[in-house]
Amino acid sequence: MASHDSHIGRLPGLFANPDTSSFTEFLGAYSPQSLPGGRTPPASRAGDDIPHGTTIVAVSFPGGVVMAGDRRATAGNVIAQRDIEKVFRADEFSAIAIAGTAGIGIEMVRLFQVELEHYEKREGRTLSVEGKANRLATMVRQNLGMAMQGLAVVPLFAGYDEERDEGRIFSYDPAGGRYEERDFHSIGSGSVFARGALKKLYRADLSAEDSALVCVQSLYDAADDDSATGGPDLTRRIFPVVASVTSDGYRRLGEDEVGALAQAVVDGRYDSPGGPTAPLR
């Protein structure tokens, strides 16, 4: 009869302790998580199959700000929707756009709209631009737990400041950090390419119409290099959502206006695929 000591160092099923080579070889050969050749599959994220929206740009001009977003939503490597809207009216003098998990982002936008309307009805006046930006930062921070699981939402906020008579742009990080941006900004997977275009095309004296054109140009450049960003779809008549905020309030540009801008951008790319160039001197 085997002594009690003979079973020390054994696991159920007569396997050796995990530090022995035989047990390690067993796991390496039969682990259902292994791929041929002993490779480990990439870890999946919670939001891989959930629609995500990108890309958003915003440009300030004397007396206001223009915000625009492409219309594509992706789920992994699949186009989930071709005509999603990511730019919204927050209230009479501000706009909000979202990049990231589309469902959570749209829900956040709706809640933000309701809170601003509730404040205006309760106080009899609109919340200041700073107050709106701060409240949105709190809402983003409340989603931090979901962001850590791969369901992040990052908004872009812009509004007309009545006291300063200018447009202001605010960006955020997934932890709720709030940052005021100067002149222009972009978020989303195509933001790097869009921001490069904005840097070359931005001028301090842009008109509202030219600012909208700059936004469409930058979105085209983003779509040219980022597969998750959709360019103007002339065959389906699907164009970016473009909105301006001035002392006259929020205004979404009509389909005909944006369509004309998109057509001009596409036509110009036939002669210059890289887009308009900035003067060297």
PDB file of C-alpha atoms in Angstrom:
ATOM      1  CA  MET A   1       0.000   0.000   0.000  1.00  0.00           C
ATOM      2  CA  ALA A   2       1.369   3.343  -1.038  1.00  0.00           C
ATOM      3  CA  SER A   3       2.219   5.708   1.706  1.00  0.00           C
ATOM      4  CA  HIS A   4       0.505   9.043   2.121  1.00  0.00           C
ATOM      5  CA  ASP A   5       3.758  10.741   1.148  1.00  0.00           C
ATOM      6  CA  SER A   6       3.688   9.125  -2.293  1.00  0.00           C
ATOM      7  CA  HIS A   7       0.668  11.286  -3.245  1.00  0.00           C
ATOM      8  CA  ILE A   8       2.343  14.541  -2.263  1.00  0.00           C
ATOM      9  CA  GLY A   9       3.077  16.557  -5.381  1.00  0.00           C
ATOM     10  CA  ARG A  10       0.160  15.089  -7.341  1.00  0.00           C
ATOM     11  CA  LEU A  11      -2.980  16.758  -8.661  1.00  0.00           C
ATOM     12  CA  PRO A  12      -6.344  15.026  -9.217  1.00  0.00           C
ATOM     13  CA  GLY A  13      -6.128  12.665 -12.159  1.00  0.00           C
ATOM     14  CA  LEU A  14      -2.510  11.738 -11.303  1.00  0.00           C
ATOM     15  CA  PHE A  15      -1.105  14.784 -13.114  1.00  0.00           C
ATOM     16  CA  ALA A  16       2.153  16.162 -11.817  1.00  0.00           C
ATOM     17  CA  ASN A  17       2.362  19.579 -10.229  1.00  0.00           C
ATOM     18  CA  PRO A  18       2.111  22.492 -12.724  1.00  0.00           C
ATOM     19  CA  ASP A  19       5.835  23.213 -12.358  1.00  0.00           C
ATOM     20  CA  THR A  20       6.837  19.904 -13.934  1.00  0.00           C
ATOM     21  CA  SER A  21       7.681  19.709 -17.606  1.00  0.00           C
ATOM     22  CA  SER A  22       5.173  16.930 -18.382  1.00  0.00           C
ATOM     23  CA  PHE A  23       2.230  18.951 -17.119  1.00  0.00           C
ATOM     24  CA  THR A  24       3.362  22.016 -19.047  1.00  0.00           C
ATOM     25  CA  GLU A  25       3.731  19.995 -22.222  1.00  0.00           C
ATOM     26  CA  PHE A  26       0.268  18.552 -21.711  1.00  0.00           C
ATOM     27  CA  LEU A  27      -1.320  21.988 -21.481  1.00  0.00           C
ATOM     28  CA  GLY A  28       0.629  23.248 -24.488  1.00  0.00           C
ATOM     29  CA  ALA A  29      -0.517  20.306 -26.598  1.00  0.00           C
ATOM     30  CA  TYR A  30      -4.164  20.122 -25.605  1.00  0.00           C
ATOM     31  CA  SER A  31      -5.201  23.612 -24.515  1.00  0.00           C
ATOM     32  CA  PRO A  32      -8.299  24.633 -26.476  1.00  0.00           C
ATOM     33  CA  GLN A  33      -6.920  28.187 -26.460  1.00  0.00           C
ATOM     34  CA  SER A  34      -3.911  27.232 -28.581  1.00  0.00           C
ATOM     35  CA  LEU A  35      -3.580  27.604 -32.326  1.00  0.00           C
ATOM     36  CA  PRO A  36      -1.495  25.319 -34.591  1.00  0.00           C
ATOM     37  CA  GLY A  37       2.173  25.768 -33.863  1.00  0.00           C
ATOM     38  CA  GLY A  38       1.509  26.688 -30.242  1.00  0.00           C
ATOM     39  CA  ARG A  39       0.421  30.222 -31.134  1.00  0.00           C
ATOM     40  CA  THR A  40      -1.994  32.056 -28.846  1.00  0.00           C
ATOM     41  CA  PRO A  41      -5.073  33.664 -30.422  1.00  0.00           C
ATOM     42  CA  PRO A  42      -5.458  37.416 -29.910  1.00  0.00           C
ATOM     43  CA  ALA A  43      -7.575  38.415 -26.954  1.00  0.00           C
ATOM     44  CA  SER A  44     -11.056  39.530 -27.973  1.00  0.00           C
ATOM     45  CA  ARG A  45     -12.490  42.803 -26.777  1.00  0.00           C
ATOM     46  CA  ALA A  46     -16.036  43.343 -25.602  1.00  0.00           C
ATOM     47  CA  GLY A  47     -16.751  45.930 -28.287  1.00  0.00           C
ATOM     48  CA  ASP A  48     -15.257  44.206 -31.328  1.00  0.00           C
ATOM     49  CA  ASP A  49     -18.642  43.284 -32.827  1.00  0.00           C
ATOM     50  CA  ILE A  50     -20.477  46.440 -31.744  1.00  0.00           C
ATOM     51  CA  PRO A  51     -20.823  49.347 -34.212  1.00  0.00           C
ATOM     52  CA  HIS A  52     -18.287  52.129 -33.723  1.00  0.00           C
ATOM     53  CA  GLY A  53     -18.423  55.585 -35.232  1.00  0.00           C
ATOM     54  CA  THR A  54     -15.626  57.806 -36.554  1.00  0.00           C
ATOM     55  CA  THR A  55     -14.413  60.501 -37.644  1.00  0.00           C
ATOM     56  CA  ILE A  56     -15.342  63.976 -36.319  1.00  0.00           C
ATOM     57  CA  VAL A  57     -13.771  67.363 -37.107  1.00  0.00           C
ATOM     58  CA  ALA A  58     -14.457  70.890 -35.884  1.00  0.00           C
ATOM     59  CA  VAL A  59     -13.156  74.245 -37.134  1.00  0.00           C
ATOM     60  CA  SER A  60     -13.645  77.637 -35.524  1.00  0.00           C
ATOM     61  CA  PHE A  61     -14.017  80.841 -37.512  1.00  0.00           C
ATOM     62  CA  PRO A  62     -14.716  84.470 -36.556  1.00  0.00           C
ATOM     63  CA  GLY A  63     -18.120  84.388 -34.882  1.00  0.00           C
ATOM     64  CA  GLY A  64     -18.736  80.661 -34.717  1.00  0.00           C
ATOM     65  CA  VAL A  65     -17.686  77.079 -35.264  1.00  0.00           C
ATOM     66  CA  VAL A  66     -18.375  74.314 -37.808  1.00  0.00           C
ATOM     67  CA  MET A  67     -18.541  70.623 -36.875  1.00  0.00           C
ATOM     68  CA  ALA A  68     -18.706  67.707 -39.302  1.00  0.00           C
ATOM     69  CA  GLY A  69     -18.654  63.923 -39.195  1.00  0.00           C
ATOM     70  CA  ASP A  70     -18.512  61.100 -41.709  1.00  0.00           C
ATOM     71  CA  ARG A  71     -21.385  58.626 -41.965  1.00  0.00           C
ATOM     72  CA  ARG A  72     -19.714  55.230 -41.572  1.00  0.00           C
ATOM     73  CA  ALA A  73     -20.058  52.869 -38.602  1.00  0.00           C
ATOM     74  CA  THR A  74     -17.917  49.735 -38.425  1.00  0.00           C
ATOM     75  CA  ALA A  75     -18.093  46.493 -36.454  1.00  0.00           C
ATOM     76  CA  GLY A  76     -14.660  44.960 -36.625  1.00  0.00           C
ATOM     77  CA  ASN A  77     -13.766  44.790 -40.307  1.00  0.00           C
ATOM     78  CA  VAL A  78     -17.402  45.068 -41.451  1.00  0.00           C
ATOM     79  CA  ILE A  79     -19.274  48.230 -42.407  1.00  0.00           C
ATOM     80  CA  ALA A  80     -22.182  48.142 -39.972  1.00  0.00           C
ATOM     81  CA  GLN A  81     -23.970  51.224 -41.324  1.00  0.00           C
ATOM     82  CA  ARG A  82     -23.283  53.640 -44.152  1.00  0.00           C
ATOM     83  CA  ASP A  83     -25.466  56.548 -43.112  1.00  0.00           C
ATOM     84  CA  ILE A  84     -25.142  56.827 -39.324  1.00  0.00           C
ATOM     85  CA  GLU A  85     -25.300  60.334 -37.867  1.00  0.00           C
ATOM     86  CA  LYS A  86     -22.677  61.356 -35.322  1.00  0.00           C
ATOM     87  CA  VAL A  87     -23.188  65.144 -35.148  1.00  0.00           C
ATOM     88  CA  PHE A  88     -26.135  66.424 -33.113  1.00  0.00           C
ATOM     89  CA  ARG A  89     -27.676  69.611 -31.828  1.00  0.00           C
ATOM     90  CA  ALA A  90     -26.981  69.855 -28.093  1.00  0.00           C
ATOM     91  CA  ASP A  91     -29.054  72.998 -27.597  1.00  0.00           C
ATOM     92  CA  GLU A  92     -29.664  76.299 -29.393  1.00  0.00           C
ATOM     93  CA  PHE A  93     -26.019  77.379 -29.226  1.00  0.00           C
ATOM     94  CA  SER A  94     -23.985  74.170 -29.134  1.00  0.00           C
ATOM     95  CA  ALA A  95     -23.286  70.936 -30.986  1.00  0.00           C
ATOM     96  CA  ILE A  96     -21.998  67.546 -29.882  1.00  0.00           C
ATOM     97  CA  ALA A  97     -20.536  64.660 -31.837  1.00  0.00           C
ATOM     98  CA  ILE A  98     -19.416  61.191 -30.787  1.00  0.00           C
ATOM     99  CA  ALA A  99     -16.692  58.718 -31.725  1.00  0.00           C
ATOM    100  CA  GLY A 100     -16.470  55.230 -30.285  1.00  0.00           C
ATOM    101  CA  THR A 101     -19.227  52.808 -29.320  1.00  0.00           C
ATOM    102  CA  ALA A 102     -22.216  54.120 -31.257  1.00  0.00           C
ATOM    103  CA  GLY A 103     -25.050  52.880 -29.035  1.00  0.00           C
ATOM    104  CA  ILE A 104     -23.599  54.254 -25.822  1.00  0.00           C
ATOM    105  CA  GLY A 105     -22.583  57.465 -27.548  1.00  0.00           C
ATOM    106  CA  ILE A 106     -26.057  58.176 -28.912  1.00  0.00           C
ATOM    107  CA  GLU A 107     -27.579  57.462 -25.505  1.00  0.00           C
ATOM    108  CA  MET A 108     -25.111  59.890 -23.920  1.00  0.00           C
ATOM    109  CA  VAL A 109     -26.051  62.562 -26.465  1.00  0.00           C
ATOM    110  CA  ARG A 110     -29.759  62.174 -25.756  1.00  0.00           C
ATOM    111  CA  LEU A 111     -29.236  62.395 -22.008  1.00  0.00           C
ATOM    112  CA  PHE A 112     -27.039  65.469 -22.471  1.00  0.00           C
ATOM    113  CA  GLN A 113     -29.722  67.140 -24.593  1.00  0.00           C
ATOM    114  CA  VAL A 114     -32.378  66.444 -21.966  1.00  0.00           C
ATOM    115  CA  GLU A 115     -30.204  67.801 -19.142  1.00  0.00           C
ATOM    116  CA  LEU A 116     -29.499  71.035 -21.004  1.00  0.00           C
ATOM    117  CA  GLU A 117     -33.193  71.498 -21.779  1.00  0.00           C
ATOM    118  CA  HIS A 118     -34.117  70.756 -18.177  1.00  0.00           C
ATOM    119  CA  TYR A 119     -31.617  73.329 -16.885  1.00  0.00           C
ATOM    120  CA  GLU A 120     -32.940  75.978 -19.266  1.00  0.00           C
ATOM    121  CA  LYS A 121     -36.550  75.396 -18.205  1.00  0.00           C
ATOM    122  CA  ARG A 122     -35.661  75.353 -14.512  1.00  0.00           C
ATOM    123  CA  GLU A 123     -33.336  78.368 -14.495  1.00  0.00           C
ATOM    124  CA  GLY A 124     -34.889  80.372 -17.297  1.00  0.00           C
ATOM    125  CA  ARG A 125     -31.559  80.729 -19.110  1.00  0.00           C
ATOM    126  CA  THR A 126     -29.104  78.557 -20.956  1.00  0.00           C
ATOM    127  CA  LEU A 127     -26.076  77.067 -19.270  1.00  0.00           C
ATOM    128  CA  SER A 128     -22.763  78.719 -20.114  1.00  0.00           C
ATOM    129  CA  VAL A 129     -20.453  77.048 -22.621  1.00  0.00           C
ATOM    130  CA  GLU A 130     -18.051  76.216 -19.776  1.00  0.00           C
ATOM    131  CA  GLY A 131     -20.894  74.703 -17.771  1.00  0.00           C
ATOM    132  CA  LYS A 132     -22.019  72.549 -20.691  1.00  0.00           C
ATOM    133  CA  ALA A 133     -18.471  71.333 -21.302  1.00  0.00           C
ATOM    134  CA  ASN A 134     -18.000  70.497 -17.615  1.00  0.00           C
ATOM    135  CA  ARG A 135     -21.288  68.601 -17.409  1.00  0.00           C
ATOM    136  CA  LEU A 136     -20.363  66.540 -20.453  1.00  0.00           C
ATOM    137  CA  ALA A 137     -17.013  65.687 -18.837  1.00  0.00           C
ATOM    138  CA  THR A 138     -18.864  64.242 -15.855  1.00  0.00           C
ATOM    139  CA  MET A 139     -21.023  62.097 -18.120  1.00  0.00           C
ATOM    140  CA  VAL A 140     -17.957  60.737 -19.924  1.00  0.00           C
ATOM    141  CA  ARG A 141     -16.327  59.911 -16.576  1.00  0.00           C
ATOM    142  CA  GLN A 142     -19.423  57.963 -15.511  1.00  0.00           C
ATOM    143  CA  ASN A 143     -18.831  55.647 -18.495  1.00  0.00           C
ATOM    144  CA  LEU A 144     -15.268  54.838 -17.415  1.00  0.00           C
ATOM    145  CA  GLY A 145     -16.184  51.314 -16.271  1.00  0.00           C
ATOM    146  CA  MET A 146     -17.564  50.478 -19.718  1.00  0.00           C
ATOM    147  CA  ALA A 147     -14.595  52.139 -21.393  1.00  0.00           C
ATOM    148  CA  MET A 148     -12.244  49.823 -19.491  1.00  0.00           C
ATOM    149  CA  GLN A 149     -14.131  46.899 -21.054  1.00  0.00           C
ATOM    150  CA  GLY A 150     -13.624  48.230 -24.570  1.00  0.00           C
ATOM    151  CA  LEU A 151     -16.867  50.233 -24.875  1.00  0.00           C
ATOM    152  CA  ALA A 152     -15.394  53.716 -24.825  1.00  0.00           C
ATOM    153  CA  VAL A 153     -17.138  56.853 -26.062  1.00  0.00           C
ATOM    154  CA  VAL A 154     -15.254  60.074 -26.726  1.00  0.00           C
ATOM    155  CA  PRO A 155     -17.346  63.151 -27.606  1.00  0.00           C
ATOM    156  CA  LEU A 156     -16.389  66.415 -29.241  1.00  0.00           C
ATOM    157  CA  PHE A 157     -18.261  69.488 -28.048  1.00  0.00           C
ATOM    158  CA  ALA A 158     -18.470  72.915 -29.661  1.00  0.00           C
ATOM    159  CA  GLY A 159     -20.524  75.969 -28.870  1.00  0.00           C
ATOM    160  CA  TYR A 160     -20.953  79.668 -29.455  1.00  0.00           C
ATOM    161  CA  ASP A 161     -19.842  81.780 -26.495  1.00  0.00           C
ATOM    162  CA  GLU A 162     -22.116  84.827 -26.335  1.00  0.00           C
ATOM    163  CA  GLU A 163     -19.819  86.710 -23.966  1.00  0.00           C
ATOM    164  CA  ARG A 164     -16.734  86.243 -26.147  1.00  0.00           C
ATOM    165  CA  ASP A 165     -18.610  86.290 -29.463  1.00  0.00           C
ATOM    166  CA  GLU A 166     -16.637  83.281 -30.694  1.00  0.00           C
ATOM    167  CA  GLY A 167     -16.871  79.563 -31.234  1.00  0.00           C
ATOM    168  CA  ARG A 168     -15.165  77.256 -28.751  1.00  0.00           C
ATOM    169  CA  ILE A 169     -14.166  73.597 -29.096  1.00  0.00           C
ATOM    170  CA  PHE A 170     -13.727  71.045 -26.294  1.00  0.00           C
ATOM    171  CA  SER A 171     -12.294  67.544 -26.507  1.00  0.00           C
ATOM    172  CA  TYR A 172     -12.323  64.731 -23.923  1.00  0.00           C
ATOM    173  CA  ASP A 173     -10.473  61.582 -22.966  1.00  0.00           C
ATOM    174  CA  PRO A 174     -12.212  58.342 -21.852  1.00  0.00           C
ATOM    175  CA  ALA A 175     -11.586  59.217 -18.177  1.00  0.00           C
ATOM    176  CA  GLY A 176     -13.555  62.467 -18.463  1.00  0.00           C
ATOM    177  CA  GLY A 177     -10.636  64.849 -18.911  1.00  0.00           C
ATOM    178  CA  ARG A 178     -11.788  68.054 -20.612  1.00  0.00           C
ATOM    179  CA  TYR A 179      -9.528  70.084 -22.881  1.00  0.00           C
ATOM    180  CA  GLU A 180     -10.250  73.279 -24.786  1.00  0.00           C
ATOM    181  CA  GLU A 181      -8.826  73.214 -28.303  1.00  0.00           C
ATOM    182  CA  ARG A 182      -7.609  76.149 -30.360  1.00  0.00           C
ATOM    183  CA  ASP A 183      -8.801  76.754 -33.926  1.00  0.00           C
ATOM    184  CA  PHE A 184      -9.627  73.145 -34.877  1.00  0.00           C
ATOM    185  CA  HIS A 185      -9.661  69.560 -33.661  1.00  0.00           C
ATOM    186  CA  SER A 186     -10.549  66.032 -34.732  1.00  0.00           C
ATOM    187  CA  ILE A 187     -11.358  62.744 -32.991  1.00  0.00           C
ATOM    188  CA  GLY A 188     -11.843  59.139 -34.059  1.00  0.00           C
ATOM    189  CA  SER A 189      -9.757  56.567 -35.890  1.00  0.00           C
ATOM    190  CA  GLY A 190      -9.163  58.901 -38.834  1.00  0.00           C
ATOM    191  CA  SER A 191      -8.359  61.904 -36.648  1.00  0.00           C
ATOM    192  CA  VAL A 192      -4.612  61.806 -37.326  1.00  0.00           C
ATOM    193  CA  PHE A 193      -5.142  62.162 -41.076  1.00  0.00           C
ATOM    194  CA  ALA A 194      -7.957  64.689 -40.705  1.00  0.00           C
ATOM    195  CA  ARG A 195      -5.880  66.834 -38.357  1.00  0.00           C
ATOM    196  CA  GLY A 196      -3.009  66.848 -40.819  1.00  0.00           C
ATOM    197  CA  ALA A 197      -5.332  68.263 -43.471  1.00  0.00           C
ATOM    198  CA  LEU A 198      -6.774  70.812 -41.040  1.00  0.00           C
ATOM    199  CA  LYS A 199      -3.289  72.070 -40.148  1.00  0.00           C
ATOM    200  CA  LYS A 200      -2.580  72.818 -43.814  1.00  0.00           C
ATOM    201  CA  LEU A 201      -5.952  74.312 -44.731  1.00  0.00           C
ATOM    202  CA  TYR A 202      -6.905  76.299 -41.647  1.00  0.00           C
ATOM    203  CA  ARG A 203      -6.857  80.091 -41.775  1.00  0.00           C
ATOM    204  CA  ALA A 204      -7.886  82.433 -38.970  1.00  0.00           C
ATOM    205  CA  ASP A 205     -10.113  84.458 -41.320  1.00  0.00           C
ATOM    206  CA  LEU A 206     -12.139  81.590 -42.750  1.00  0.00           C
ATOM    207  CA  SER A 207     -15.808  82.197 -43.497  1.00  0.00           C
ATOM    208  CA  ALA A 208     -18.501  79.794 -42.348  1.00  0.00           C
ATOM    209  CA  GLU A 209     -18.778  78.342 -45.873  1.00  0.00           C
ATOM    210  CA  ASP A 210     -15.026  77.931 -46.255  1.00  0.00           C
ATOM    211  CA  SER A 211     -14.830  76.310 -42.810  1.00  0.00           C
ATOM    212  CA  ALA A 212     -17.399  73.758 -43.965  1.00  0.00           C
ATOM    213  CA  LEU A 213     -15.329  73.114 -47.085  1.00  0.00           C
ATOM    214  CA  VAL A 214     -12.192  72.617 -44.966  1.00  0.00           C
ATOM    215  CA  CYS A 215     -14.091  70.069 -42.839  1.00  0.00           C
ATOM    216  CA  VAL A 216     -15.216  68.098 -45.889  1.00  0.00           C
ATOM    217  CA  GLN A 217     -11.680  68.152 -47.302  1.00  0.00           C
ATOM    218  CA  SER A 218     -10.245  66.834 -44.051  1.00  0.00           C
ATOM    219  CA  LEU A 219     -12.853  64.050 -43.846  1.00  0.00           C
ATOM    220  CA  TYR A 220     -11.972  63.043 -47.407  1.00  0.00           C
ATOM    221  CA  ASP A 221      -8.304  62.797 -46.416  1.00  0.00           C
ATOM    222  CA  ALA A 222      -9.247  60.730 -43.355  1.00  0.00           C
ATOM    223  CA  ALA A 223     -11.291  58.341 -45.503  1.00  0.00           C
ATOM    224  CA  ASP A 224      -8.394  58.106 -47.956  1.00  0.00           C
ATOM    225  CA  ASP A 225      -6.127  56.558 -45.300  1.00  0.00           C
ATOM    226  CA  ASP A 226      -8.459  55.130 -42.638  1.00  0.00           C
ATOM    227  CA  SER A 227     -10.733  52.217 -43.530  1.00  0.00           C
ATOM    228  CA  ALA A 228     -13.172  53.010 -40.718  1.00  0.00           C
ATOM    229  CA  THR A 229     -13.923  56.488 -42.113  1.00  0.00           C
ATOM    230  CA  GLY A 230     -16.380  56.825 -44.965  1.00  0.00           C
ATOM    231  CA  GLY A 231     -15.876  59.347 -47.741  1.00  0.00           C
ATOM    232  CA  PRO A 232     -18.653  61.112 -49.684  1.00  0.00           C
ATOM    233  CA  ASP A 233     -20.831  58.473 -51.353  1.00  0.00           C
ATOM    234  CA  LEU A 234     -21.981  60.172 -54.548  1.00  0.00           C
ATOM    235  CA  THR A 235     -23.828  57.123 -55.905  1.00  0.00           C
ATOM    236  CA  ARG A 236     -25.989  56.732 -52.791  1.00  0.00           C
ATOM    237  CA  ARG A 237     -26.097  60.496 -52.088  1.00  0.00           C
ATOM    238  CA  ILE A 238     -24.690  59.964 -48.593  1.00  0.00           C
ATOM    239  CA  PHE A 239     -22.689  62.985 -47.463  1.00  0.00           C
ATOM    240  CA  PRO A 240     -21.076  64.062 -44.184  1.00  0.00           C
ATOM    241  CA  VAL A 241     -23.221  65.744 -41.562  1.00  0.00           C
ATOM    242  CA  VAL A 242     -22.096  69.373 -41.323  1.00  0.00           C
ATOM    243  CA  ALA A 243     -23.443  71.875 -38.782  1.00  0.00           C
ATOM    244  CA  SER A 244     -22.539  75.423 -37.799  1.00  0.00           C
ATOM    245  CA  VAL A 245     -23.100  77.257 -34.516  1.00  0.00           C
ATOM    246  CA  THR A 246     -23.140  81.060 -34.508  1.00  0.00           C
ATOM    247  CA  SER A 247     -24.980  83.907 -32.781  1.00  0.00           C
ATOM    248  CA  ASP A 248     -27.989  82.847 -34.873  1.00  0.00           C
ATOM    249  CA  GLY A 249     -27.899  79.429 -33.226  1.00  0.00           C
ATOM    250  CA  TYR A 250     -27.377  75.863 -34.410  1.00  0.00           C
ATOM    251  CA  ARG A 251     -27.890  75.140 -38.098  1.00  0.00           C
ATOM    252  CA  ARG A 252     -27.411  71.870 -39.906  1.00  0.00           C
ATOM    253  CA  LEU A 253     -26.435  72.367 -43.521  1.00  0.00           C
ATOM    254  CA  GLY A 254     -28.913  70.935 -45.984  1.00  0.00           C
ATOM    255  CA  GLU A 255     -28.219  67.915 -48.149  1.00  0.00           C
ATOM    256  CA  ASP A 256     -27.960  70.100 -51.260  1.00  0.00           C
ATOM    257  CA  GLU A 257     -25.371  72.366 -49.604  1.00  0.00           C
ATOM    258  CA  VAL A 258     -23.216  69.515 -48.349  1.00  0.00           C
ATOM    259  CA  GLY A 259     -23.691  67.640 -51.612  1.00  0.00           C
ATOM    260  CA  ALA A 260     -22.326  70.614 -53.553  1.00  0.00           C
ATOM    261  CA  LEU A 261     -19.301  70.809 -51.238  1.00  0.00           C
ATOM    262  CA  ALA A 262     -18.683  67.061 -51.528  1.00  0.00           C
ATOM    263  CA  GLN A 263     -18.969  67.184 -55.318  1.00  0.00           C
ATOM    264  CA  ALA A 264     -16.485  70.055 -55.477  1.00  0.00           C
ATOM    265  CA  VAL A 265     -14.026  68.125 -53.296  1.00  0.00           C
ATOM    266  CA  VAL A 266     -14.330  64.937 -55.359  1.00  0.00           C
ATOM    267  CA  ASP A 267     -13.999  66.837 -58.643  1.00  0.00           C
ATOM    268  CA  GLY A 268     -10.873  68.575 -57.367  1.00  0.00           C
ATOM    269  CA  ARG A 269      -9.298  65.250 -56.428  1.00  0.00           C
ATOM    270  CA  TYR A 270      -9.327  64.103 -60.054  1.00  0.00           C
ATOM    271  CA  ASP A 271      -6.687  66.717 -60.828  1.00  0.00           C
ATOM    272  CA  SER A 272      -4.999  66.665 -57.418  1.00  0.00           C
ATOM    273  CA  PRO A 273      -5.553  63.334 -55.564  1.00  0.00           C
ATOM    274  CA  GLY A 274      -3.719  64.633 -52.491  1.00  0.00           C
ATOM    275  CA  GLY A 275      -6.035  67.602 -52.177  1.00  0.00           C
ATOM    276  CA  PRO A 276      -5.292  71.335 -52.168  1.00  0.00           C
ATOM    277  CA  THR A 277      -1.813  72.375 -51.178  1.00  0.00           C
ATOM    278  CA  ALA A 278      -0.866  75.096 -48.730  1.00  0.00           C
ATOM    279  CA  PRO A 279       1.458  77.902 -49.868  1.00  0.00           C
ATOM    280  CA  LEU A 280       5.092  77.131 -49.016  1.00  0.00           C
ATOM    281  CA  ARG A 281       5.955  80.795 -48.420  1.00  0.00           C
TER     282      ARG A 281
END
